[in-house]
Short mmCIF file of C-alpha atoms in Angstrom, two decimals:
data_model
loop_
_atom_site.label_atom_id
_atom_site.label_comp_id
_atom_site.label_asym_id
_atom_site.label_seq_id
_atom_site.Cartn_x
_atom_site.Cartn_y
_atom_site.Cartn_z
CA MET A 814 0.00 0.01 0.02
CA GLN A 815 1.36 3.35 -1.03
CA ILE A 816 0.24 6.82 0.08
CA ARG A 817 0.24 9.56 -2.53
CA GLU A 818 -0.89 13.17 -2.56
CA TYR A 819 -3.35 14.11 -5.32
CA ASN A 820 -3.66 17.59 -6.74
CA LEU A 821 -7.35 17.77 -7.64
CA ARG A 822 -6.73 20.80 -9.79
CA LEU A 823 -5.09 18.54 -12.33
CA PRO A 824 -7.84 17.07 -14.49
CA ARG A 825 -6.42 13.51 -14.73
CA TYR A 826 -6.15 13.20 -10.91
CA ARG A 827 -9.50 14.86 -10.42
CA LYS A 828 -11.16 12.46 -12.85
CA ARG A 829 -9.64 9.37 -11.28
CA TRP A 830 -10.51 10.53 -7.76
CA GLN A 831 -14.06 11.50 -8.65
CA ALA A 832 -14.71 8.16 -10.37
CA PHE A 833 -13.52 6.40 -7.20
CA MET A 834 -15.75 8.59 -5.01
CA GLU A 835 -18.77 7.94 -7.21
CA HIS A 836 -18.06 4.26 -7.13
CA ASN A 837 -18.26 4.52 -3.34
CA GLY A 838 -21.53 6.37 -3.31
CA ILE A 839 -20.46 10.01 -2.97
CA HIS A 840 -21.86 12.22 -5.66
CA GLU A 841 -21.54 15.78 -4.45
CA PHE A 842 -18.73 17.72 -6.09
CA GLY A 843 -20.00 21.32 -5.93
CA GLN A 844 -17.57 24.20 -5.85
CA ALA A 845 -18.55 24.99 -2.28
CA GLU A 846 -17.43 21.50 -1.19
CA LEU A 847 -14.26 21.29 -3.27
CA ALA A 848 -12.83 24.79 -3.01
CA PRO A 849 -11.79 24.62 0.66
CA ILE A 850 -9.82 21.34 0.22
CA GLU A 851 -6.15 21.82 1.10
CA LYS A 852 -4.74 18.34 0.63
CA THR A 853 -6.02 15.09 -0.79
CA TYR A 854 -4.32 11.73 -0.08
CA VAL A 855 -4.94 8.40 -1.81
CA TRP A 856 -3.84 4.92 -0.92
CA GLU A 857 -2.90 2.79 -3.91
CA GLU A 858 -2.44 -0.94 -4.23
CA ASP A 859 -0.92 -2.21 -7.46
CA GLY A 860 -1.84 1.04 -9.18
CA GLU A 861 -5.43 0.85 -8.09
CA LEU A 862 -7.16 3.29 -5.70
CA ALA A 863 -7.99 1.65 -2.37
CA ALA A 864 -8.86 4.60 -0.15
CA THR A 865 -8.79 8.39 0.01
CA GLY A 866 -9.28 11.27 2.42
CA SER A 867 -8.89 15.08 2.35
CA ILE A 868 -8.46 17.90 4.75
CA ALA A 869 -10.07 21.36 4.54
CA GLY A 870 -9.22 23.53 7.54
CA LYS A 871 -10.28 21.61 10.61
CA VAL A 872 -12.66 19.45 8.57
CA LEU A 873 -11.93 15.91 7.34
CA LYS A 874 -13.65 15.44 3.99
CA TYR A 875 -14.26 12.87 1.32
CA VAL A 876 -13.04 9.88 3.32
CA ALA A 877 -13.73 6.70 1.42
CA VAL A 878 -12.39 3.11 1.50
CA CYS A 879 -13.09 0.68 -1.29
CA GLU A 880 -15.22 -2.29 -0.16
CA LYS A 881 -12.95 -4.68 -2.06
CA PHE A 882 -10.32 -4.47 0.65
CA LYS A 883 -11.02 -7.11 3.21
CA ASP A 884 -9.36 -5.32 6.07
CA GLY A 885 -11.24 -2.16 5.24
CA GLY A 886 -11.45 -1.33 8.92
CA ALA A 887 -7.66 -1.21 9.33
CA LEU A 888 -7.30 0.81 6.13
CA PHE A 889 -9.99 3.21 7.28
CA ASN A 890 -8.11 3.73 10.56
CA GLN A 891 -4.92 4.30 8.62
CA VAL A 892 -6.57 6.97 6.50
CA VAL A 893 -8.07 8.84 9.44
CA SER A 894 -4.83 8.51 11.36
CA HIS A 895 -2.87 10.06 8.51
CA LEU A 896 -5.35 12.94 8.18
CA VAL A 897 -5.31 13.55 11.95
CA ASN A 898 -1.51 13.69 11.96
CA GLU A 899 -1.50 16.06 9.02
CA GLU A 900 -3.91 18.35 10.88
CA ALA A 901 -1.76 18.12 14.06
CA SER A 902 1.32 19.17 12.11
CA ARG A 903 -0.62 22.28 11.12
CA GLY A 904 -1.53 22.94 14.75
CA ARG A 905 -5.15 21.87 14.49
CA PHE A 906 -6.36 19.54 17.26
CA HIS A 907 -10.09 20.11 17.15
CA LEU A 908 -11.43 18.26 14.13
CA LEU A 909 -14.85 17.94 12.52
CA VAL A 910 -16.37 15.39 10.20
CA PHE A 911 -19.56 15.57 8.24
CA THR A 912 -20.47 12.13 6.96
CA LYS A 913 -23.22 9.57 6.28
CA PRO A 914 -24.91 7.95 9.31
CA LYS A 915 -23.47 4.52 8.39
CA TYR A 916 -19.93 5.74 9.07
CA VAL A 917 -20.66 7.12 12.53
CA LYS A 918 -19.55 3.83 14.09
CA SER A 919 -16.28 3.73 12.16
CA PHE A 920 -15.39 7.27 13.20
CA GLY A 921 -16.48 6.37 16.73
CA TYR A 922 -13.77 3.71 16.86
CA VAL A 923 -11.10 6.31 16.20
CA GLY A 924 -12.25 8.78 18.85
CA PHE A 925 -14.90 10.91 17.10
CA LYS A 926 -18.09 11.75 18.98
CA PRO A 927 -21.35 12.42 17.21
CA LEU A 928 -22.89 15.86 17.87
CA ALA A 929 -25.95 15.39 15.71
CA GLN A 930 -27.39 12.81 13.39
CA THR A 931 -30.28 12.89 10.93
CA ASP A 932 -31.40 10.32 8.39
CA GLN A 933 -29.09 11.71 5.73
CA GLY A 934 -26.06 13.00 7.55
CA ALA A 935 -24.06 13.07 10.76
CA PHE A 936 -21.71 15.58 12.33
CA LEU A 937 -18.89 14.44 14.58
CA GLU A 938 -16.03 16.08 16.39
CA SER A 939 -12.78 15.00 18.04
CA GLY A 940 -10.05 16.59 20.15
CA THR A 941 -9.97 19.78 22.12
CA PRO A 942 -11.49 22.28 22.58
CA GLY A 943 -14.72 20.37 22.02
CA VAL A 944 -18.34 21.32 22.50
CA SER A 945 -18.16 20.85 26.31
CA ASP A 946 -15.22 23.34 26.45
CA TYR A 947 -17.21 25.74 24.28
CA LEU A 948 -20.25 25.52 26.58
CA ALA A 949 -18.13 25.88 29.70
CA ASN A 950 -16.93 29.26 28.44
CA LEU A 951 -20.46 30.63 28.13
CA PRO A 952 -22.43 32.19 30.93
CA HIS A 953 -25.10 29.87 32.34
CA PHE A 954 -28.56 30.79 33.57
CA GLU A 955 -30.25 28.53 36.04
CA ARG A 956 -33.61 30.24 36.21
CA GLY A 957 -35.98 32.25 34.09
CA LYS A 958 -36.90 32.10 30.43
CA THR A 959 -33.91 31.84 28.10
CA ALA A 960 -34.04 32.54 24.37
CA ALA A 961 -31.46 32.49 21.64
CA ILE A 962 -30.77 34.29 18.36
CA VAL A 963 -28.17 33.23 15.85
CA MET A 964 -27.05 35.93 13.41
CA ASN A 965 -24.33 36.53 10.88
CA ALA A 966 -24.96 40.27 11.03
CA ASN A 967 -23.07 41.24 7.93
CA PRO A 968 -23.32 44.01 9.13
CA PHE A 969 -25.62 44.71 12.15
CA THR A 970 -28.69 46.65 10.98
CA LYS A 971 -31.79 48.20 12.55
CA GLY A 972 -33.55 44.98 11.51
CA HIS A 973 -31.24 42.91 13.72
CA ARG A 974 -31.68 45.43 16.50
CA ALA A 975 -35.50 45.11 16.30
CA LEU A 976 -35.29 41.30 16.50
CA VAL A 977 -33.01 41.44 19.55
CA GLU A 978 -35.23 44.04 21.26
CA LYS A 979 -38.25 41.79 20.86
CA ALA A 980 -36.45 38.72 22.29
CA SER A 981 -35.01 40.81 25.06
CA ALA A 982 -38.45 42.15 26.07
CA GLU A 983 -40.10 38.71 26.02
CA ASN A 984 -37.47 36.72 27.95
CA ASP A 985 -35.42 36.91 31.10
CA GLN A 986 -32.19 36.44 29.20
CA VAL A 987 -31.05 36.08 25.59
CA TYR A 988 -28.03 34.41 24.07
CA LEU A 989 -27.00 36.22 20.91
CA PHE A 990 -24.72 33.90 18.93
CA VAL A 991 -22.67 35.53 16.19
CA VAL A 992 -21.71 33.19 13.33
CA GLN A 993 -17.96 32.70 13.62
CA ALA A 994 -17.01 31.42 10.17
CA ASP A 995 -15.07 34.13 8.41
CA ARG A 996 -16.62 34.05 4.95
CA SER A 997 -18.44 37.33 4.80
CA VAL A 998 -17.62 40.89 3.70
CA PHE A 999 -17.36 42.01 7.32
CA THR A 1000 -14.86 39.92 9.30
CA PHE A 1001 -15.98 38.00 12.40
CA ALA A 1002 -14.18 40.46 14.67
CA GLU A 1003 -15.95 43.41 13.04
CA ARG A 1004 -19.38 41.78 13.04
CA PHE A 1005 -19.02 40.68 16.69
CA ASP A 1006 -17.92 44.14 17.75
CA LEU A 1007 -20.78 45.90 15.94
CA VAL A 1008 -23.32 43.53 17.43
CA LYS A 1009 -21.89 44.13 20.88
CA GLN A 1010 -21.97 47.88 20.52
CA GLY A 1011 -25.46 47.77 18.93
CA VAL A 1012 -27.07 45.93 21.89
CA SER A 1013 -24.94 47.27 24.75
CA ASP A 1014 -27.92 48.94 26.39
CA LEU A 1015 -29.93 45.72 26.59
CA THR A 1016 -28.59 44.25 29.85
CA ASN A 1017 -30.19 40.82 29.57
CA VAL A 1018 -28.57 40.06 26.22
CA VAL A 1019 -25.19 38.25 26.14
CA VAL A 1020 -23.29 38.37 22.85
CA VAL A 1021 -21.20 35.22 22.32
CA PRO A 1022 -19.29 33.66 19.41
CA GLY A 1023 -21.09 30.82 17.63
CA GLY A 1024 -18.04 28.56 17.62
CA ASP A 1025 -17.97 25.69 15.16
CA TYR A 1026 -21.50 24.76 16.01
CA MET A 1027 -23.80 27.38 14.56
CA VAL A 1028 -24.07 27.67 10.75
CA SER A 1029 -20.63 26.18 10.72
CA SER A 1030 -18.97 26.15 7.33
CA ALA A 1031 -18.26 22.49 8.05
CA THR A 1032 -21.90 21.52 8.07
CA PHE A 1033 -23.29 24.21 5.97
CA PRO A 1034 -21.14 25.41 3.06
CA ALA A 1035 -24.22 26.37 1.05
CA TYR A 1036 -25.14 29.10 3.52
CA PHE A 1037 -22.22 31.09 2.30
CA LEU A 1038 -23.12 30.80 -1.36
CA LYS A 1039 -25.12 33.32 -3.29
CA SER A 1040 -28.70 33.29 -2.10
CA ASP A 1041 -30.22 32.20 -5.40
CA GLN A 1042 -28.62 28.80 -5.05
CA GLU A 1043 -30.51 25.83 -3.66
CA ILE A 1044 -29.21 24.50 -0.41
CA GLY A 1045 -29.13 20.89 0.71
CA ALA A 1046 -32.15 20.68 2.95
CA TYR A 1047 -30.42 17.95 4.97
CA GLN A 1048 -27.58 20.29 5.88
CA ALA A 1049 -30.03 22.77 7.30
CA GLU A 1050 -31.70 19.93 9.16
CA LEU A 1051 -28.38 18.81 10.60
CA ASP A 1052 -27.47 22.35 11.70
CA ALA A 1053 -30.86 22.61 13.45
CA THR A 1054 -30.32 19.25 15.16
CA ILE A 1055 -26.92 20.31 16.48
CA PHE A 1056 -28.49 23.42 17.89
CA ARG A 1057 -31.33 21.49 19.52
CA ASP A 1058 -29.26 18.67 21.09
CA SER A 1059 -25.81 20.16 21.78
CA ILE A 1060 -26.54 23.83 22.48
CA ALA A 1061 -30.15 24.48 23.46
CA LYS A 1062 -30.49 21.52 25.77
CA PRO A 1063 -27.46 22.13 28.05
CA LEU A 1064 -28.08 25.89 28.10
CA HIS A 1065 -31.82 25.55 28.84
CA ILE A 1066 -32.78 27.57 25.79
CA THR A 1067 -36.54 27.35 25.24
CA ALA A 1068 -37.07 29.71 22.30
CA ARG A 1069 -35.20 30.77 19.22
CA TYR A 1070 -36.05 33.96 17.38
CA LEU A 1071 -35.69 34.21 13.63
CA GLY A 1072 -36.14 37.04 11.19
CA GLU A 1073 -38.71 36.36 8.48
CA GLU A 1074 -37.03 35.95 5.13
CA PRO A 1075 -38.98 37.11 2.09
CA THR A 1076 -36.05 37.47 -0.36
CA SER A 1077 -33.20 35.03 0.29
CA LYS A 1078 -34.02 31.45 -0.67
CA THR A 1079 -31.16 30.02 1.41
CA THR A 1080 -32.29 31.68 4.60
CA ALA A 1081 -35.93 30.85 3.95
CA ALA A 1082 -35.08 27.17 3.58
CA TYR A 1083 -32.97 27.34 6.70
CA ASN A 1084 -35.86 28.87 8.65
CA ALA A 1085 -38.18 26.17 7.40
CA ALA A 1086 -35.75 23.43 8.55
CA LEU A 1087 -35.37 25.05 11.96
CA SER A 1088 -39.14 25.24 12.48
CA ALA A 1089 -39.44 21.55 11.60
CA VAL A 1090 -36.63 20.30 13.77
CA LEU A 1091 -36.58 22.53 16.88
CA ALA A 1092 -40.20 22.29 17.99
CA PRO A 1093 -41.41 21.15 20.51
CA GLN A 1094 -38.17 21.28 22.58
CA VAL A 1095 -37.40 24.81 21.42
CA ALA A 1096 -40.18 27.18 20.33
CA VAL A 1097 -39.46 28.88 17.02
CA LYS A 1098 -40.63 32.50 16.77
CA ILE A 1099 -40.45 34.01 13.30
CA ILE A 1100 -40.61 37.77 13.52
CA PRO A 1101 -41.74 39.76 10.50
CA ARG A 1102 -39.10 41.88 8.82
CA HIS A 1103 -38.50 45.22 10.27
CA THR A 1104 -39.23 48.12 7.91
CA GLU A 1105 -37.97 51.70 7.88
CA ALA A 1106 -40.23 54.09 5.97
CA GLY A 1107 -41.78 51.21 4.06
CA GLU A 1108 -38.43 49.75 3.08
CA ILE A 1109 -37.41 46.23 4.26
CA VAL A 1110 -34.20 46.33 6.25
CA SER A 1111 -31.70 43.67 5.28
CA ALA A 1112 -27.95 43.33 5.40
CA THR A 1113 -27.95 42.53 1.73
CA THR A 1114 -29.57 45.94 0.98
CA VAL A 1115 -27.01 47.56 3.21
CA ARG A 1116 -24.13 46.05 1.29
CA GLN A 1117 -25.69 47.20 -1.99
CA ALA A 1118 -26.10 50.66 -0.55
CA ILE A 1119 -22.43 50.73 0.44
CA LEU A 1120 -21.45 49.72 -3.08
CA ALA A 1121 -23.70 52.39 -4.58
CA GLY A 1122 -22.45 54.96 -2.04
CA ASP A 1123 -26.02 55.84 -0.95
CA GLN A 1124 -25.39 57.66 2.36
CA ASP A 1125 -29.06 58.52 2.99
CA GLN A 1126 -30.20 54.94 2.62
CA LEU A 1127 -27.43 53.74 4.97
CA ALA A 1128 -28.50 56.28 7.59
CA ARG A 1129 -32.03 54.85 7.39
CA LEU A 1130 -30.99 51.18 7.64
CA LEU A 1131 -28.17 51.25 10.17
CA PRO A 1132 -28.00 52.03 13.89
CA PRO A 1133 -25.51 54.82 14.76
CA THR A 1134 -22.83 52.37 15.92
CA THR A 1135 -22.70 50.45 12.64
CA LEU A 1136 -23.11 53.66 10.60
CA THR A 1137 -20.03 55.16 12.22
CA PHE A 1138 -17.94 52.11 11.42
CA VAL A 1139 -19.18 51.99 7.80
CA LYS A 1140 -18.36 55.64 7.33
CA GLU A 1141 -14.87 55.24 8.71
CA ASN A 1142 -14.06 52.28 6.49
CA PHE A 1143 -16.05 53.23 3.44
CA ALA A 1144 -13.52 52.79 0.65
CA ASP A 1145 -12.15 49.60 2.11
CA LEU A 1146 -15.65 48.06 2.45
CA GLN A 1147 -16.58 49.05 -1.11
CA ALA A 1148 -13.50 47.27 -2.40
CA ARG A 1149 -14.29 44.16 -0.32
CA ILE A 1150 -17.92 44.00 -1.54
CA GLN A 1151 -16.81 44.45 -5.11
CA LYS A 1152 -14.40 41.55 -4.75
CA LYS A 1153 -16.92 39.22 -3.03
CA GLY A 1154 -20.10 39.94 -4.90
CA SER A 1155 -23.11 40.78 -2.81
CA LYS A 1156 -22.60 38.08 -0.17
CA MET B 631 6.45 21.77 33.90
CA GLU B 632 3.80 23.65 32.03
CA ILE B 633 2.43 22.53 28.67
CA LYS B 634 3.18 25.11 26.04
CA GLN B 635 1.14 23.77 23.14
CA THR B 636 -1.32 20.98 22.37
CA ALA B 637 0.58 18.03 20.95
CA LEU B 638 -0.23 14.65 19.46
CA ALA B 639 1.74 11.44 19.01
CA GLY B 640 0.87 8.02 17.68
CA THR B 641 -1.54 6.68 15.09
CA LEU B 642 -4.91 4.95 15.03
CA GLU B 643 -3.61 1.76 13.56
CA SER B 644 -3.82 -1.67 15.25
CA SER B 645 -1.46 -2.13 18.23
CA ASP B 646 -0.85 1.61 18.49
CA ILE B 647 -2.23 4.38 20.65
CA GLN B 648 -2.86 8.03 19.82
CA ILE B 649 -2.15 10.47 22.65
CA THR B 650 -3.15 14.10 22.58
CA LEU B 651 -2.02 16.40 25.40
CA SER B 652 -3.55 19.81 25.94
CA GLN B 653 -3.40 22.39 28.72
CA GLY B 654 -5.19 21.56 31.92
CA SER B 655 -5.28 22.96 35.45
CA ASN B 656 -6.91 20.10 37.32
CA GLY B 657 -4.26 17.38 37.60
CA ILE B 658 -3.87 14.68 34.94
CA GLN B 659 -7.28 14.12 33.36
CA ILE B 660 -7.48 11.18 30.97
CA GLU B 661 -10.22 10.54 28.48
CA LEU B 662 -9.70 7.04 27.15
CA ASP B 663 -11.24 5.34 24.12
CA SER B 664 -10.37 1.71 23.90
CA SER B 665 -11.99 -1.51 22.79
CA VAL B 666 -10.27 -3.26 25.70
CA GLU B 667 -11.17 -0.56 28.24
CA ALA B 668 -13.18 -2.95 30.47
CA LEU B 669 -10.09 -5.20 30.88
CA TYR B 670 -7.11 -2.86 30.62
CA GLY B 671 -8.57 0.62 31.11
CA PRO B 672 -7.08 1.19 34.61
CA GLN B 673 -3.66 -0.12 33.58
CA ILE B 674 -3.51 2.02 30.42
CA LYS B 675 -4.35 5.11 32.49
CA GLN B 676 -1.78 4.10 35.09
CA VAL B 677 0.97 3.83 32.45
CA ILE B 678 0.06 7.18 30.95
CA THR B 679 -0.05 8.92 34.37
CA THR B 680 3.29 7.47 35.53
CA THR B 681 5.02 8.43 32.27
CA LEU B 682 3.66 11.97 32.38
CA GLN B 683 4.68 12.39 36.03
CA ALA B 684 8.15 11.14 35.23
CA ALA B 685 8.30 13.75 32.44
CA GLY B 686 7.45 16.39 35.01
CA ILE B 687 3.90 17.09 33.87
CA ASP B 688 1.31 17.39 36.65
CA ASN B 689 -1.53 19.28 34.92
CA THR B 690 -2.83 18.24 31.52
CA GLN B 691 -5.84 17.02 29.64
CA VAL B 692 -5.07 13.75 27.94
CA LYS B 693 -7.05 12.22 25.14
CA ALA B 694 -6.07 8.64 24.33
CA VAL B 695 -7.46 6.54 21.52
CA ASP B 696 -6.12 3.05 22.04
CA LYS B 697 -6.02 0.29 19.45
CA GLY B 698 -4.57 -2.45 21.64
CA ALA B 699 -1.14 -0.94 22.39
CA LEU B 700 1.32 -2.73 24.64
CA ASP B 701 2.68 -0.84 27.69
CA CYS B 702 5.98 -0.05 26.02
CA VAL B 703 4.11 1.56 23.11
CA ILE B 704 1.90 3.56 25.44
CA LYS B 705 4.98 4.83 27.25
CA ALA B 706 6.79 5.78 24.08
CA ARG B 707 3.82 7.58 22.58
CA THR B 708 3.04 9.39 25.84
CA LEU B 709 6.63 10.55 26.14
CA ALA B 710 6.77 11.69 22.53
CA ALA B 711 3.57 13.69 23.00
CA ALA B 712 4.91 15.12 26.29
CA GLN B 713 8.13 16.35 24.67
CA ARG B 714 6.22 17.90 21.81
CA ALA B 715 3.87 19.60 24.24
CA LEU B 716 6.76 20.91 26.36
CA GLY B 717 8.81 21.94 23.34
CA THR B 718 11.74 19.72 24.44
CA VAL B 719 11.94 17.44 21.44
CA ASP B 720 15.63 18.31 20.94
CA GLU B 721 16.61 17.25 24.49
CA PRO B 722 15.08 13.81 25.07
CA ASN B 723 14.85 12.66 28.61
CA TRP B 724 15.80 9.00 28.21
CA GLU B 725 15.59 8.20 31.88
CA VAL B 726 11.77 8.46 31.76
CA LEU B 727 11.62 5.23 29.81
#
């Protein structure tokens, strides 16, 4: 058995690898899935592919072992072992896997713990800091009604503010999770800061990072695509299951507030999945979109207004804290939006 | 001695053990995954603990995924992980073994 590195950007390797994956029942090769891959390794026996696995950040991807090999279990362990060591040499010790339910057991044998499982997919993690370390770093509330909001806030608008105000008024305390994946025009640090400033007067709201567990790019690459694209409904379902079982339950969260989504297909599908999965353990409250002078407030509109340089519109859509930041970094933001497209 | 960085040693192949050490403040805490845990769990933990103490580590979180490793392998992997975690790979402490 020989280990080789494959460069998937070269068509002949890509073709060979993809044929092997399809033979083993994996058929998703979208750009969102492939682009983050850093390294792909294959195991060859007499010039034939026997197994493969890839790493993409802290995520192990496209792990497959051909059924023909009798000691498939040992080969599987060898593949995961190699990937884990590669990750360790890059200083990554907290790893995530998104896979089919039938492989949960195999990953379990090599130290991965399932965080959520649906009929179509499963999400596992291994190493430190894991979900228990993440939860330990959050404030805990023993009494009263606790609600949660998850937002990307790219950037924080008056619409976000209205949603938080409503949750704050209706509950004793509110967790405000800010999506941590850095794939948006505004960086995580900027978004987190603007959310914090924007709700600083609401004393029962705690702003916390979403970690790898909320709309993680590991489970949910489609969220970060353009909004006209269809998302895998099962990914949204998985994300909702993680929230219900690994986050809401230990933190005693009984309600999650969502903004109604009339324009973005991705978010609309995500909201639908959340409503289906979270109830009855967690009540889902969908709040109608906030409007300013008849205009729907959305972060997408804000980004378009920045690109167009429409100062009046920005003043209408943004709270003073975000507005100040946008004004100070106007040229830089325009350049970033131009580069990224509207997302 | 204090752990400077999280470190890993070993593989997940048969007869090996994978040891990950990360910072801890509450003594030596071991999380063990092993198919022979019911039989050898206490002994595996004992070997890891003794080796870590000999290497001068008193506070750490250990994650061990065992695939049926013998004691000598457990010792070697633990020591390798310890030296990587302490940043003393260039000055091996042979007496620990």
